[in-house]
Amino acid sequence: MKKKILVLCTGNSCRSQIAHGFLKTFAESKAEVYSAGIETHGVNPKAIATMKEAGIDISDHTSNAIDEYKNIDFDFVITVCDNAKESCPYFPTTAKKFHYNFSDPAKASGTTDEIKEQFSIVREEIKKYCKEFIDQNL
């Protein structure tokens, strides 16, 4: 039976979308992966671009609110930012909870190249975390 994984962030636009893409790729057919936010901000085009550079297409992802998944019995819930961990409304679940606070590349400033570099750095941090998570939990 496939495990169900929810990745939770503030706006479900960047970090959770990147993690969703990597978890789905690494888990292959062993898990169903979902991502959501406390709010929805739309999928960040720079997140789509940075994942395309890594060979993963998340262009069809949507930004979803956590309430949309209240009837799903998740096995794992991963928060990828402190705000989501602290601000998440009560979410009844028996899921095993994990947390890692990744910096928000959407808040990066500087030149186009500097912003792109920040997205790449966070992408690689999330990739490493997701690979280890799948290796240890599935």
CSV table of C-alpha atoms in Angstrom, one decimal:
chain,number,residue,atom,x,y,z
A,1,MET,CA,0.0,0.0,0.0
A,2,LYS,CA,1.3,3.4,-1.0
A,3,LYS,CA,2.3,5.8,1.8
A,4,LYS,CA,0.7,9.3,1.7
A,5,ILE,CA,3.1,12.2,2.3
A,6,LEU,CA,2.0,15.8,2.8
A,7,VAL,CA,4.5,18.7,2.4
A,8,LEU,CA,3.4,21.8,4.2
A,9,CYS,CA,4.6,25.4,3.8
A,10,THR,CA,3.2,28.9,4.2
A,11,GLY,CA,2.0,29.6,0.7
A,12,ASN,CA,2.6,26.4,-1.2
A,13,SER,CA,4.5,28.3,-3.9
A,14,CYS,CA,8.1,27.4,-3.6
A,15,ARG,CA,9.8,25.2,-1.0
A,16,SER,CA,6.9,22.8,-0.6
A,17,GLN,CA,6.5,22.6,-4.4
A,18,ILE,CA,10.2,21.8,-4.8
A,19,ALA,CA,10.0,19.1,-2.0
A,20,HIS,CA,6.9,17.7,-3.6
A,21,GLY,CA,8.7,17.2,-6.9
A,22,PHE,CA,11.7,15.5,-5.3
A,23,LEU,CA,9.7,13.3,-3.0
A,24,LYS,CA,7.5,12.1,-5.8
A,25,THR,CA,10.6,11.4,-8.0
A,26,PHE,CA,12.5,9.6,-5.2
A,27,ALA,CA,9.5,7.6,-3.9
A,28,GLU,CA,8.6,6.5,-7.4
A,29,SER,CA,5.5,4.3,-7.0
A,30,LYS,CA,5.9,3.8,-3.2
A,31,ALA,CA,4.1,7.0,-2.2
A,32,GLU,CA,1.5,9.5,-3.1
A,33,VAL,CA,2.8,13.0,-2.5
A,34,TYR,CA,0.7,16.1,-1.8
A,35,SER,CA,1.7,19.7,-1.0
A,36,ALA,CA,-0.3,22.4,0.6
A,37,GLY,CA,0.0,25.8,2.3
A,38,ILE,CA,-1.7,27.6,5.1
A,39,GLU,CA,-2.4,30.1,2.3
A,40,THR,CA,-2.1,29.7,-1.5
A,41,HIS,CA,0.2,32.0,-3.4
A,42,GLY,CA,0.4,30.1,-6.8
A,43,VAL,CA,3.4,28.1,-7.9
A,44,ASN,CA,6.4,30.4,-8.2
A,45,PRO,CA,7.7,30.5,-11.8
A,46,LYS,CA,11.3,30.5,-10.4
A,47,ALA,CA,10.6,27.2,-8.5
A,48,ILE,CA,9.3,25.7,-11.7
A,49,ALA,CA,12.5,26.9,-13.5
A,50,THR,CA,14.9,25.7,-10.9
A,51,MET,CA,13.3,22.2,-10.9
A,52,LYS,CA,13.4,22.1,-14.6
A,53,GLU,CA,17.2,22.6,-14.4
A,54,ALA,CA,17.2,19.5,-12.1
A,55,GLY,CA,15.3,17.5,-14.7
A,56,ILE,CA,11.9,17.5,-12.8
A,57,ASP,CA,8.8,19.1,-14.3
A,58,ILE,CA,6.5,20.7,-11.7
A,59,SER,CA,4.8,23.0,-14.1
A,60,ASP,CA,1.5,21.2,-13.7
A,61,HIS,CA,1.5,21.6,-9.9
A,62,THR,CA,-1.1,23.7,-8.3
A,63,SER,CA,-1.0,25.7,-5.1
A,64,ASN,CA,-3.4,24.1,-2.6
A,65,ALA,CA,-4.7,25.0,0.9
A,66,ILE,CA,-4.3,22.5,3.7
A,67,ASP,CA,-8.1,22.4,4.1
A,68,GLU,CA,-8.4,20.6,0.7
A,69,TYR,CA,-6.7,17.6,2.2
A,70,LYS,CA,-8.5,17.3,5.6
A,71,ASN,CA,-10.1,13.9,4.7
A,72,ILE,CA,-6.8,12.2,3.6
A,73,ASP,CA,-5.2,10.0,6.2
A,74,PHE,CA,-1.5,10.9,5.8
A,75,ASP,CA,1.4,8.7,6.9
A,76,PHE,CA,3.8,11.6,7.0
A,77,VAL,CA,3.5,15.4,7.3
A,78,ILE,CA,6.7,17.4,6.5
A,79,THR,CA,6.7,21.1,7.3
A,80,VAL,CA,9.5,22.9,5.4
A,81,CYS,CA,9.3,26.3,7.1
A,82,ASP,CA,9.0,27.5,10.7
A,83,ASN,CA,6.0,29.6,9.9
A,84,ALA,CA,4.0,26.6,8.7
A,85,LYS,CA,5.0,24.6,11.7
A,86,GLU,CA,4.0,27.4,14.1
A,87,SER,CA,1.0,28.7,12.3
A,88,CYS,CA,-0.6,25.5,11.0
A,89,PRO,CA,-4.2,25.2,12.0
A,90,TYR,CA,-5.2,22.1,13.9
A,91,PHE,CA,-4.9,19.3,11.5
A,92,PRO,CA,-6.2,16.0,12.8
A,93,THR,CA,-3.8,13.2,11.8
A,94,THR,CA,-2.0,10.3,13.1
A,95,ALA,CA,0.8,11.0,10.6
A,96,LYS,CA,4.4,11.0,11.7
A,97,LYS,CA,5.6,14.6,11.7
A,98,PHE,CA,8.9,16.0,10.4
A,99,HIS,CA,10.2,19.5,10.2
A,100,TYR,CA,13.1,21.2,8.5
A,101,ASN,CA,13.3,25.0,8.1
A,102,PHE,CA,14.6,25.8,4.6
A,103,SER,CA,15.3,29.4,3.8
A,104,ASP,CA,12.8,31.0,1.4
A,105,PRO,CA,14.4,31.6,-2.0
A,106,ALA,CA,11.3,33.7,-3.0
A,107,LYS,CA,12.6,36.4,-0.6
A,108,ALA,CA,16.1,36.5,-2.2
A,109,SER,CA,17.2,39.8,-3.5
A,110,GLY,CA,20.0,40.9,-5.8
A,111,THR,CA,20.7,40.5,-9.5
A,112,THR,CA,18.8,37.9,-11.6
A,113,ASP,CA,21.9,35.6,-11.3
A,114,GLU,CA,22.1,36.0,-7.5
A,115,ILE,CA,18.4,35.2,-7.1
A,116,LYS,CA,18.8,32.2,-9.4
A,117,GLU,CA,21.7,31.0,-7.3
A,118,GLN,CA,19.7,31.2,-4.1
A,119,PHE,CA,17.0,29.1,-5.7
A,120,SER,CA,19.6,26.5,-6.8
A,121,ILE,CA,21.1,26.4,-3.3
A,122,VAL,CA,17.7,25.8,-1.6
A,123,ARG,CA,16.8,23.3,-4.3
A,124,GLU,CA,19.9,21.3,-3.6
A,125,GLU,CA,19.3,21.4,0.2
A,126,ILE,CA,15.7,20.2,-0.3
A,127,LYS,CA,16.9,17.5,-2.7
A,128,LYS,CA,19.3,16.1,-0.1
A,129,TYR,CA,16.7,16.2,2.6
A,130,CYS,CA,14.1,14.5,0.4
A,131,LYS,CA,16.4,11.8,-0.7
A,132,GLU,CA,17.4,11.0,2.9
A,133,PHE,CA,13.7,11.1,4.0
A,134,ILE,CA,12.7,8.5,1.3
A,135,ASP,CA,15.7,6.3,2.1
A,136,GLN,CA,14.9,6.3,5.8
A,137,ASN,CA,11.1,6.1,5.8
A,138,LEU,CA,10.0,4.2,2.7
